[in-house]
Short mmCIF file of C-alpha atoms in Angstrom, two decimals:
data_model
loop_
_atom_site.label_atom_id
_atom_site.label_comp_id
_atom_site.label_asym_id
_atom_site.label_seq_id
_atom_site.Cartn_x
_atom_site.Cartn_y
_atom_site.Cartn_z
CA UNK A 1 -82.69 39.27 42.87
CA UNK A 2 -83.70 42.10 45.12
CA UNK A 3 -82.25 42.27 48.61
CA UNK A 4 -84.95 42.37 51.31
CA UNK A 5 -85.17 46.01 52.36
CA UNK A 6 -86.04 45.53 56.06
CA UNK A 7 -82.89 43.56 56.65
CA UNK A 8 -80.02 45.91 55.87
CA UNK A 9 -78.66 45.64 59.43
CA UNK A 10 -77.83 41.95 59.13
CA UNK A 11 -74.06 42.22 59.54
CA UNK A 12 -74.29 44.49 62.58
CA UNK A 13 -76.85 42.19 64.19
CA UNK A 14 -74.68 39.14 63.59
CA UNK A 15 -71.63 40.84 65.11
CA UNK A 16 -73.61 41.80 68.19
CA UNK A 17 -74.93 38.26 68.63
CA UNK A 18 -71.56 36.59 68.14
CA UNK A 19 -69.78 39.10 70.38
CA UNK A 20 -72.23 38.49 73.22
CA UNK A 21 -71.63 34.74 73.04
CA UNK A 22 -67.86 35.04 72.89
CA UNK A 23 -67.82 37.29 75.95
CA UNK A 24 -69.62 34.60 77.93
CA UNK A 25 -66.99 32.01 77.07
CA UNK A 26 -64.07 34.42 77.49
CA UNK A 27 -65.12 35.00 81.08
CA UNK A 28 -64.87 31.28 81.77
CA UNK A 29 -68.44 31.13 83.06
CA UNK A 30 -70.48 27.98 82.77
CA UNK A 31 -74.24 27.92 83.23
CA UNK A 32 -75.23 27.49 86.87
CA UNK A 33 -78.34 27.91 88.94
CA UNK A 34 -81.98 27.38 88.07
CA UNK A 35 -85.13 29.29 87.15
CA UNK A 36 -88.77 28.27 87.63
CA UNK A 37 -91.25 30.12 85.42
CA UNK A 38 -94.94 29.71 86.37
CA UNK A 39 -97.28 30.06 83.40
CA UNK A 40 -101.05 30.14 83.07
CA UNK A 41 -102.69 26.74 82.81
CA UNK A 42 -102.10 25.87 79.18
CA UNK A 43 -102.37 22.16 78.44
CA UNK A 44 -98.92 21.02 77.33
CA UNK A 45 -100.08 18.26 75.00
CA UNK A 46 -102.58 20.53 73.27
CA UNK A 47 -99.73 22.81 72.33
CA UNK A 48 -97.66 20.10 70.70
CA UNK A 49 -100.34 17.82 69.35
CA UNK A 50 -99.29 15.04 71.70
CA UNK A 51 -96.15 14.09 69.77
CA UNK A 52 -93.80 17.01 70.52
CA UNK A 53 -92.65 17.22 66.91
CA UNK A 54 -94.52 20.27 65.71
CA UNK A 55 -96.00 23.41 67.16
CA UNK A 56 -99.78 23.68 67.30
CA UNK A 57 -100.08 26.75 69.50
CA UNK A 58 -97.21 29.05 70.40
CA UNK A 59 -96.05 28.83 74.01
CA UNK A 60 -93.11 30.24 75.99
CA UNK A 61 -91.19 26.97 76.02
CA UNK A 62 -91.13 26.68 72.22
CA UNK A 63 -88.22 29.03 71.52
CA UNK A 64 -86.31 27.85 74.54
CA UNK A 65 -86.19 24.37 73.01
CA UNK A 66 -86.30 25.18 69.28
CA UNK A 67 -84.26 27.65 67.22
CA UNK A 68 -86.04 29.58 64.43
CA UNK A 69 -84.67 30.82 61.13
CA UNK A 70 -85.30 34.42 62.24
CA UNK A 71 -85.60 36.11 65.61
CA UNK A 72 -87.29 39.28 66.77
CA UNK A 73 -85.43 41.76 68.91
CA UNK A 74 -87.04 43.59 71.81
CA UNK A 75 -88.55 46.09 69.36
CA UNK A 76 -90.08 43.23 67.30
CA UNK A 77 -87.72 43.71 64.35
CA UNK A 78 -86.76 40.61 62.38
CA UNK A 79 -83.05 39.75 62.83
CA UNK A 80 -80.97 36.76 61.69
CA UNK A 81 -80.91 33.45 63.52
CA UNK A 82 -80.25 30.18 61.67
CA UNK A 83 -80.68 32.15 58.45
CA UNK A 84 -77.84 34.67 58.29
CA UNK A 85 -79.07 36.36 55.10
CA UNK A 86 -81.84 36.14 52.52
CA UNK A 87 -82.94 37.53 49.19
CA UNK A 88 -86.42 37.99 47.75
CA UNK A 89 -87.21 37.61 44.07
CA UNK A 90 -89.98 37.17 41.51
CA UNK A 91 -91.97 40.02 43.01
CA UNK A 92 -91.98 38.36 46.42
CA UNK A 93 -92.83 34.89 45.10
CA UNK A 94 -89.42 33.43 45.98
CA UNK A 95 -87.05 33.72 48.92
CA UNK A 96 -83.51 32.34 48.96
CA UNK A 97 -81.93 31.86 52.38
CA UNK A 98 -78.32 31.36 53.36
CA UNK A 99 -77.93 29.33 56.54
CA UNK A 100 -75.29 30.20 59.07
CA UNK A 101 -72.37 27.76 59.40
CA UNK A 102 -71.78 26.49 62.91
CA UNK A 103 -75.17 25.95 64.62
CA UNK A 104 -75.84 22.38 65.70
CA UNK A 105 -78.66 20.30 67.05
CA UNK A 106 -78.42 19.21 70.65
CA UNK A 107 -76.78 15.94 69.60
CA UNK A 108 -73.97 17.90 67.95
CA UNK A 109 -74.94 17.36 64.31
CA UNK A 110 -74.82 20.42 62.02
CA UNK A 111 -78.05 22.11 60.95
CA UNK A 112 -78.34 22.15 57.17
CA UNK A 113 -80.78 23.18 54.47
CA UNK A 114 -81.93 19.55 54.33
CA UNK A 115 -83.24 19.88 57.89
CA UNK A 116 -85.07 23.08 56.96
CA UNK A 117 -86.74 21.42 53.96
CA UNK A 118 -87.66 18.37 56.03
CA UNK A 119 -89.19 20.51 58.81
CA UNK A 120 -91.33 22.72 56.57
CA UNK A 121 -92.55 19.82 54.44
CA UNK A 122 -93.47 18.00 57.64
CA UNK A 123 -95.49 20.97 58.91
CA UNK A 124 -97.31 21.02 55.57
CA UNK A 125 -98.63 17.46 55.89
CA UNK A 126 -102.22 16.62 56.80
CA UNK A 127 -100.89 13.92 59.12
CA UNK A 128 -99.42 16.34 61.66
CA UNK A 129 -102.16 19.00 61.47
CA UNK A 130 -99.84 21.81 62.40
CA UNK A 131 -101.94 24.93 62.99
CA UNK A 132 -100.89 26.54 59.68
CA UNK A 133 -100.66 23.41 57.54
CA UNK A 134 -103.47 24.45 55.21
CA UNK A 135 -101.87 27.85 54.77
CA UNK A 136 -98.61 26.15 53.79
CA UNK A 137 -100.42 23.83 51.40
CA UNK A 138 -102.06 26.81 49.71
CA UNK A 139 -99.11 29.19 49.52
CA UNK A 140 -95.93 27.09 49.36
CA UNK A 141 -95.15 25.90 45.83
CA UNK A 142 -91.77 24.22 46.29
CA UNK A 143 -88.61 24.00 48.38
CA UNK A 144 -85.25 23.48 46.70
CA UNK A 145 -82.03 22.65 48.54
CA UNK A 146 -79.26 24.30 46.54
CA UNK A 147 -76.47 23.19 48.87
CA UNK A 148 -76.07 22.44 52.58
CA UNK A 149 -76.25 26.14 53.47
CA UNK A 150 -78.65 27.45 50.81
CA UNK A 151 -82.37 26.88 50.34
CA UNK A 152 -84.91 28.37 47.93
CA UNK A 153 -88.62 28.74 48.68
CA UNK A 154 -91.12 29.38 45.88
CA UNK A 155 -94.70 30.47 46.54
CA UNK A 156 -97.97 30.28 44.64
CA UNK A 157 -98.95 33.72 45.89
CA UNK A 158 -97.63 36.45 48.15
CA UNK A 159 -96.81 34.99 51.57
CA UNK A 160 -96.36 38.01 53.80
CA UNK A 161 -96.90 35.86 56.90
CA UNK A 162 -93.72 33.95 56.02
CA UNK A 163 -91.40 35.97 58.25
CA UNK A 164 -93.59 35.75 61.34
CA UNK A 165 -94.39 32.07 60.86
CA UNK A 166 -90.70 31.22 60.65
CA UNK A 167 -90.11 33.09 63.89
CA UNK A 168 -93.10 31.74 65.78
CA UNK A 169 -93.99 28.31 64.44
CA UNK A 170 -91.76 26.86 61.72
CA UNK A 171 -89.01 25.61 63.99
CA UNK A 172 -86.19 23.50 62.56
CA UNK A 173 -85.95 19.89 63.73
CA UNK A 174 -83.37 17.17 62.84
CA UNK A 175 -84.16 15.19 59.68
CA UNK A 176 -81.69 12.32 60.09
CA UNK A 177 -82.45 11.77 63.77
CA UNK A 178 -86.23 11.66 63.32
CA UNK A 179 -86.03 9.41 60.26
CA UNK A 180 -83.75 7.07 62.20
CA UNK A 181 -85.67 6.84 65.50
CA UNK A 182 -89.26 7.49 64.34
CA UNK A 183 -91.94 9.84 65.60
CA UNK A 184 -92.88 7.88 68.71
CA UNK A 185 -89.32 7.69 70.06
CA UNK A 186 -88.67 11.31 69.15
CA UNK A 187 -91.75 12.40 71.10
CA UNK A 188 -90.11 11.11 74.28
CA UNK A 189 -86.51 11.96 73.41
CA UNK A 190 -86.62 15.36 71.77
CA UNK A 191 -83.53 16.73 70.05
CA UNK A 192 -83.70 20.26 68.69
CA UNK A 193 -81.52 23.35 68.38
CA UNK A 194 -82.60 26.02 70.88
CA UNK A 195 -80.64 27.53 73.78
CA UNK A 196 -82.04 24.81 76.09
CA UNK A 197 -82.08 21.02 75.78
CA UNK A 198 -85.07 18.83 76.55
CA UNK A 199 -84.90 16.99 79.88
CA UNK A 200 -88.46 15.80 80.45
CA UNK A 201 -91.95 16.73 81.48
CA UNK A 202 -94.96 15.74 83.54
CA UNK A 203 -98.15 16.06 81.55
CA UNK A 204 -100.04 19.29 82.32
CA UNK A 205 -97.65 20.10 85.17
CA UNK A 206 -94.13 21.06 84.09
CA UNK A 207 -91.44 20.94 81.40
CA UNK A 208 -87.78 20.66 82.36
CA UNK A 209 -84.86 21.86 80.23
CA UNK A 210 -81.17 22.58 80.71
CA UNK A 211 -78.77 24.99 79.03
CA UNK A 212 -77.21 23.86 75.76
CA UNK A 213 -73.57 24.88 76.09
CA UNK A 214 -72.96 24.41 72.38
CA UNK A 215 -75.47 27.01 71.29
CA UNK A 216 -74.08 29.34 68.63
CA UNK A 217 -76.03 32.45 69.61
CA UNK A 218 -76.65 32.68 73.32
CA UNK A 219 -75.64 30.19 75.99
CA UNK A 220 -77.91 30.79 79.01
CA UNK A 221 -76.22 31.96 82.20
CA UNK A 222 -78.19 29.46 84.30
CA UNK A 223 -78.34 25.70 83.86
CA UNK A 224 -81.84 24.47 84.69
CA UNK A 225 -85.15 25.88 83.46
CA UNK A 226 -88.58 24.65 84.49
CA UNK A 227 -91.84 25.87 82.97
CA UNK A 228 -94.64 25.00 85.36
CA UNK A 229 -98.31 25.29 84.39
CA UNK A 230 -100.65 26.63 87.06
CA UNK A 231 -104.29 27.42 86.28
CA UNK A 232 -105.19 29.55 89.29
CA UNK A 233 -103.91 33.12 89.40
CA UNK A 234 -103.82 33.02 93.20
CA UNK A 235 -101.67 29.89 93.19
CA UNK A 236 -99.10 31.44 90.84
CA UNK A 237 -98.97 34.53 93.06
CA UNK A 238 -98.42 32.36 96.14
CA UNK A 239 -95.61 30.48 94.36
CA UNK A 240 -93.87 33.76 93.56
CA UNK A 241 -94.19 34.94 97.16
CA UNK A 242 -92.85 31.70 98.65
CA UNK A 243 -90.00 31.46 96.14
CA UNK A 244 -91.35 28.28 94.58
CA UNK A 245 -91.43 30.24 91.31
CA UNK A 246 -88.87 32.87 90.31
CA UNK A 247 -91.16 34.54 87.78
CA UNK A 248 -94.74 34.13 86.69
CA UNK A 249 -97.54 35.40 84.47
CA UNK A 250 -99.86 37.34 86.81
CA UNK A 251 -103.61 37.67 86.64
CA UNK A 252 -105.08 41.19 86.26
CA UNK A 253 -106.48 41.13 89.80
CA UNK A 254 -102.98 40.99 91.29
CA UNK A 255 -101.18 43.66 89.28
CA UNK A 256 -101.69 46.53 91.73
CA UNK A 257 -100.72 44.27 94.63
CA UNK A 258 -97.44 43.39 92.91
CA UNK A 259 -96.74 47.00 91.94
CA UNK A 260 -96.98 48.05 95.58
CA UNK A 261 -94.50 45.43 96.82
CA UNK A 262 -90.84 46.45 96.26
CA UNK A 263 -89.72 42.81 96.26
CA UNK A 264 -91.31 42.28 92.85
CA UNK A 265 -91.09 43.93 89.45
CA UNK A 266 -93.43 43.82 86.48
CA UNK A 267 -92.00 43.61 82.98
CA UNK A 268 -94.50 44.79 80.37
CA UNK A 269 -94.77 44.70 76.58
CA UNK A 270 -97.63 46.79 75.11
CA UNK A 271 -99.91 46.22 72.15
CA UNK A 272 -99.88 42.43 71.94
CA UNK A 273 -103.50 41.96 70.99
CA UNK A 274 -106.54 44.16 70.44
CA UNK A 275 -109.71 42.91 72.09
CA UNK A 276 -113.21 43.96 71.16
CA UNK A 277 -116.70 43.00 70.13
CA UNK A 278 -117.71 41.38 66.84
CA UNK A 279 -121.30 42.08 65.81
CA UNK A 280 -122.90 38.73 65.02
CA UNK A 281 -126.30 40.24 64.28
CA UNK A 282 -124.72 42.09 61.37
CA UNK A 283 -124.87 38.87 59.31
CA UNK A 284 -127.71 37.05 61.10
CA UNK A 285 -131.00 36.87 59.18
CA UNK A 286 -133.57 39.26 60.61
CA UNK A 287 -134.02 42.94 61.34
CA UNK A 288 -131.75 43.26 64.37
CA UNK A 289 -130.81 46.63 65.91
CA UNK A 290 -127.10 45.93 65.47
CA UNK A 291 -127.49 45.89 61.67
CA UNK A 292 -127.79 49.68 61.91
CA UNK A 293 -124.32 51.25 62.05
CA UNK A 294 -125.67 53.97 64.34
CA UNK A 295 -126.42 51.28 66.92
CA UNK A 296 -122.94 49.82 66.56
CA UNK A 297 -121.50 53.30 67.08
CA UNK A 298 -123.76 53.74 70.12
CA UNK A 299 -122.27 50.57 71.59
CA UNK A 300 -118.79 51.96 70.93
CA UNK A 301 -119.54 55.31 72.61
CA UNK A 302 -121.19 53.62 75.61
CA UNK A 303 -118.00 51.87 76.79
CA UNK A 304 -115.51 53.63 79.07
CA UNK A 305 -112.40 51.83 77.87
CA UNK A 306 -109.99 53.90 79.94
CA UNK A 307 -111.81 53.11 83.19
CA UNK A 308 -112.02 49.39 82.41
CA UNK A 309 -108.32 49.28 81.52
CA UNK A 310 -107.14 51.18 84.57
CA UNK A 311 -109.60 49.99 87.22
CA UNK A 312 -111.19 46.66 86.34
CA UNK A 313 -108.08 45.30 84.59
CA UNK A 314 -105.50 47.14 86.74
CA UNK A 315 -103.46 48.36 83.78
CA UNK A 316 -103.29 45.03 81.95
CA UNK A 317 -104.66 46.78 78.85
CA UNK A 318 -104.64 50.17 77.14
CA UNK A 319 -107.63 51.75 75.41
CA UNK A 320 -107.17 51.48 71.64
CA UNK A 321 -109.03 51.63 68.35
CA UNK A 322 -107.10 51.06 65.11
CA UNK A 323 -107.00 47.73 63.27
CA UNK A 324 -103.38 48.55 62.49
CA UNK A 325 -100.74 48.01 65.15
CA UNK A 326 -98.21 50.76 65.99
CA UNK A 327 -95.43 49.00 64.06
CA UNK A 328 -97.47 48.56 60.87
CA UNK A 329 -97.01 50.74 57.78
CA UNK A 330 -99.95 53.13 57.68
CA UNK A 331 -100.47 53.43 61.43
CA UNK A 332 -100.49 56.88 63.03
CA UNK A 333 -101.05 57.97 66.65
CA UNK A 334 -104.31 59.56 65.54
CA UNK A 335 -105.57 56.18 64.33
CA UNK A 336 -104.73 54.62 67.66
CA UNK A 337 -106.87 57.02 69.68
CA UNK A 338 -109.73 55.11 71.33
CA UNK A 339 -113.36 55.94 70.64
CA UNK A 340 -114.26 58.40 73.43
CA UNK A 341 -116.63 57.51 76.23
CA UNK A 342 -119.79 59.51 75.50
CA UNK A 343 -122.96 57.91 76.91
CA UNK A 344 -125.12 60.88 75.89
CA UNK A 345 -124.03 60.52 72.29
CA UNK A 346 -124.74 56.79 72.55
CA UNK A 347 -128.29 57.49 73.73
CA UNK A 348 -128.82 60.04 70.96
CA UNK A 349 -127.69 57.56 68.31
CA UNK A 350 -129.99 54.87 69.71
CA UNK A 351 -132.91 57.30 69.61
CA UNK A 352 -132.03 58.34 66.06
CA UNK A 353 -131.92 54.68 65.00
CA UNK A 354 -135.37 54.05 66.50
CA UNK A 355 -134.39 52.49 69.84
CA UNK A 356 -134.92 55.26 72.43
CA UNK A 357 -135.45 52.70 75.18
CA UNK A 358 -132.57 50.50 74.12
CA UNK A 359 -132.87 46.78 73.36
CA UNK A 360 -131.78 43.36 74.62
CA UNK A 361 -128.90 41.35 73.20
CA UNK A 362 -126.13 39.00 74.32
CA UNK A 363 -122.34 38.66 74.25
CA UNK A 364 -120.74 35.23 73.79
CA UNK A 365 -117.58 34.85 75.88
CA UNK A 366 -115.31 32.27 77.47
CA UNK A 367 -114.98 32.16 81.29
CA UNK A 368 -111.58 33.92 81.19
CA UNK A 369 -113.22 36.94 79.54
CA UNK A 370 -115.90 37.41 82.19
CA UNK A 371 -114.29 40.16 84.26
CA UNK A 372 -113.85 42.75 81.51
CA UNK A 373 -117.05 41.86 79.63
CA UNK A 374 -119.12 42.20 82.80
CA UNK A 375 -117.81 45.75 83.04
CA UNK A 376 -118.70 46.38 79.39
CA UNK A 377 -122.21 45.00 79.93
CA UNK A 378 -122.60 47.39 82.86
CA UNK A 379 -121.76 50.38 80.69
CA UNK A 380 -124.12 49.22 77.94
CA UNK A 381 -126.93 48.91 80.48
CA UNK A 382 -126.50 52.59 81.39
CA UNK A 383 -127.62 53.57 77.88
CA UNK A 384 -130.43 50.99 77.73
CA UNK A 385 -128.66 48.08 76.01
CA UNK A 386 -129.23 45.00 78.16
CA UNK A 387 -126.48 42.54 77.18
CA UNK A 388 -126.71 39.06 78.69
CA UNK A 389 -123.39 37.21 79.00
CA UNK A 390 -123.49 33.88 77.17
CA UNK A 391 -120.60 32.14 78.93
CA UNK A 392 -119.30 29.13 77.00
CA UNK A 393 -116.39 26.78 77.56
CA UNK A 394 -113.59 27.11 75.04
CA UNK A 395 -114.78 24.30 72.75
CA UNK A 396 -118.38 25.50 72.65
CA UNK A 397 -117.30 29.10 72.11
CA UNK A 398 -115.07 28.07 69.19
CA UNK A 399 -117.87 25.94 67.73
CA UNK A 400 -120.24 28.91 67.91
CA UNK A 401 -117.73 31.13 66.12
CA UNK A 402 -117.08 28.58 63.38
CA UNK A 403 -120.83 28.03 62.92
CA UNK A 404 -121.18 31.66 61.77
CA UNK A 405 -124.44 31.88 63.72
CA UNK A 406 -123.49 34.26 66.51
CA UNK A 407 -126.43 36.04 68.17
CA UNK A 408 -125.84 39.57 69.32
CA UNK A 409 -122.09 39.94 69.82
CA UNK A 410 -119.02 37.80 70.48
CA UNK A 411 -115.76 38.75 72.18
CA UNK A 412 -113.03 38.69 69.50
CA UNK A 413 -109.51 39.78 68.62
CA UNK A 414 -108.58 42.35 66.03
CA UNK A 415 -104.80 42.16 65.61
CA UNK A 416 -102.11 40.54 67.71
CA UNK A 417 -98.60 39.24 68.25
CA UNK A 418 -96.19 41.66 66.60
CA UNK A 419 -97.01 40.44 63.10
CA UNK A 420 -94.93 42.33 60.55
CA UNK A 421 -97.38 42.84 57.67
CA UNK A 422 -100.58 44.88 58.23
CA UNK A 423 -102.74 42.00 56.96
CA UNK A 424 -100.87 39.18 58.67
CA UNK A 425 -103.19 39.18 61.69
CA UNK A 426 -106.32 40.34 59.86
CA UNK A 427 -106.38 37.71 57.14
CA UNK A 428 -107.39 35.09 59.71
CA UNK A 429 -109.72 37.46 61.55
CA UNK A 430 -111.74 39.57 59.14
CA UNK A 431 -111.89 38.03 55.66
CA UNK A 432 -114.88 36.01 54.48
CA UNK A 433 -112.82 32.82 54.38
CA UNK A 434 -111.04 33.46 57.68
CA UNK A 435 -111.79 30.78 60.30
CA UNK A 436 -111.75 33.26 63.18
CA UNK A 437 -113.97 35.87 61.55
CA UNK A 438 -117.02 33.93 62.80
CA UNK A 439 -118.39 35.02 59.43
CA UNK A 440 -118.73 38.55 60.83
CA UNK A 441 -117.31 40.79 58.14
CA UNK A 442 -118.30 42.40 54.85
CA UNK A 443 -117.31 41.78 51.26
CA UNK A 444 -115.70 45.21 51.13
CA UNK A 445 -113.59 44.57 54.23
CA UNK A 446 -112.57 41.14 52.98
CA UNK A 447 -111.59 42.49 49.56
CA UNK A 448 -109.56 45.32 51.10
CA UNK A 449 -107.59 42.97 53.34
CA UNK A 450 -106.87 40.55 50.50
CA UNK A 451 -105.77 43.39 48.20
CA UNK A 452 -103.33 44.78 50.77
CA UNK A 453 -102.14 41.24 51.45
CA UNK A 454 -100.79 41.09 47.92
CA UNK A 455 -98.49 44.05 48.56
CA UNK A 456 -95.07 42.95 49.90
CA UNK A 457 -93.33 44.52 52.87
CA UNK A 458 -91.21 47.47 51.80
CA UNK A 459 -93.43 48.40 48.85
CA UNK A 460 -93.94 52.19 48.60
CA UNK A 461 -97.74 51.82 48.36
CA UNK A 462 -98.12 49.62 51.43
CA UNK A 463 -98.61 52.34 54.06
CA UNK A 464 -101.23 54.22 52.03
CA UNK A 465 -103.15 51.07 51.14
CA UNK A 466 -103.01 49.78 54.71
CA UNK A 467 -104.46 53.07 55.98
CA UNK A 468 -107.26 52.83 53.42
CA UNK A 469 -107.94 49.27 54.58
CA UNK A 470 -108.19 50.44 58.19
CA UNK A 471 -110.64 53.16 57.11
CA UNK A 472 -112.86 50.61 55.35
CA UNK A 473 -112.96 48.37 58.43
CA UNK A 474 -113.88 51.37 60.60
CA UNK A 475 -116.60 52.42 58.15
CA UNK A 476 -118.23 49.00 57.76
CA UNK A 477 -117.62 48.26 61.45
CA UNK A 478 -117.99 44.47 61.73
CA UNK A 479 -116.11 44.84 65.02
CA UNK A 480 -115.30 47.56 67.47
CA UNK A 481 -111.90 47.72 69.17
CA UNK A 482 -111.87 48.26 72.91
CA UNK A 483 -108.30 47.96 74.10
CA UNK A 484 -104.96 46.35 73.48
CA UNK A 485 -103.59 43.74 75.84
CA UNK A 486 -100.15 43.90 77.46
CA UNK A 487 -97.82 40.96 77.95
CA UNK A 488 -96.85 41.13 81.62
CA UNK A 489 -94.44 38.98 83.63
CA UNK A 490 -93.82 39.35 87.37
CA UNK A 491 -90.20 38.92 88.49
CA UNK A 492 -89.21 37.68 91.92
CA UNK A 493 -86.21 38.88 93.95
CA UNK A 494 -83.74 36.41 92.35
CA UNK A 495 -84.20 37.74 88.81
CA UNK A 496 -81.98 40.64 87.73
CA UNK A 497 -83.14 40.95 84.12
CA UNK A 498 -85.79 39.67 81.75
CA UNK A 499 -87.02 41.40 78.60
CA UNK A 500 -90.20 41.02 76.55
CA UNK A 501 -90.67 41.64 72.83
CA UNK A 502 -92.85 44.66 72.07
CA UNK A 503 -96.22 43.54 70.76
CA UNK A 504 -95.51 39.84 71.25
CA UNK A 505 -98.13 38.10 73.36
CA UNK A 506 -95.95 35.20 74.51
CA UNK A 507 -93.06 35.62 77.00
CA UNK A 508 -90.02 34.18 75.20
CA UNK A 509 -86.25 34.95 75.23
CA UNK A 510 -85.70 32.95 78.42
CA UNK A 511 -82.06 32.45 77.42
CA UNK A 512 -81.46 36.12 78.28
CA UNK A 513 -82.69 35.83 81.88
CA UNK A 514 -80.04 37.00 84.35
CA UNK A 515 -79.92 35.98 88.00
CA UNK A 516 -78.69 38.25 90.77
#
């Protein structure tokens, strides 16, 4: 068996983690105080499927309540959590994990390989419709419990998303407890293994937790944690100012205001998600201007990404271009340089393509995207491209994407969320079978992504092949990147420290919050 190359620092990481915990206890401190964290208005039930037993969409509360097999440090590197070591074999088609001895669920029972097997097999079932259940069904061949601390996963094909999924979504829940009490009871009396224990919630309003003093890795320094969901940006800002919230996710319109006030600090993590335009007319029957790559390049040159990032979005984004993220093998600073703003070149390309007076089109967006896309439409109008905003509610926008009948353009992602493998974000965004491609890709792009997806992390050819994949996407141009989004949290005067994971779109690691 071949030891996983990216994980040679396991022992050092474990010592650091254990030392930090022991220092807390040696000082005689017990968790005290409380923190209120105001989040954007995400529906709580929609994130947990209504039964609290699996993760449908990742949210900040998830890793406060649940403990993953792996963690990511502040630089987005995979480090041990419940799994203290692992080995890969069979050319990446098997992974054997050794669980750490000592971690317990919140009821005090030890976490074993049987709980891991139970959790993953549960996520795989049609019944629970976990967001990646079809992926698990396709890629996971078998799970074998070797002993209480050892588990072996076998795969039907390369599963490079494995590491990220285990960090983000495949949380470990208690087999014996759930089998004894049933799903319905468990949904109201959650027992898990994270740094915080479940206390209760009010639907669509808040979730309450308290520190788990038996946590093996990091006992929080404060006792009570409340995540409160607030839709309006102005309301979250008011809560921070009045002290009703200690920290919050700010809207772009308030970033400069917060930067100017010395009572507040902004914590930022760059490169969480690249936002751009997908060209629906590329695959729509008919002779549409956008089918001509010169027109797509004209659209790219017409947009002043730097101005939109700095002025309209107040620094919430950075102009960007590459379909590789900065941490991916194959990325270089040159690749990350945004397409320059050059309206004269845009006009020349339109004229060359046969559209000297421009043309009319549309951009499908959700209401939350309106601010930045209005700015983009304004820039397009300056070169003669009149882009109407087709504003759709989330469900209708998703339905349009899945229909593969997008007219004009649609606002889409490129890569996101600190995924480790270069194809881990793209395989659900730009392949022909990807649900979120909206059908807007090419056979060549799809083939390139799937080919690179078969190359495991650490392979000497990965960087070169990933760079070639990025080149193919840029050449065929089913999408154009505009900028990468930052993860930003505003801290009130009571908070001494809070850190965000580079490239990770969700604010997690709440157990490391320090109060003044």
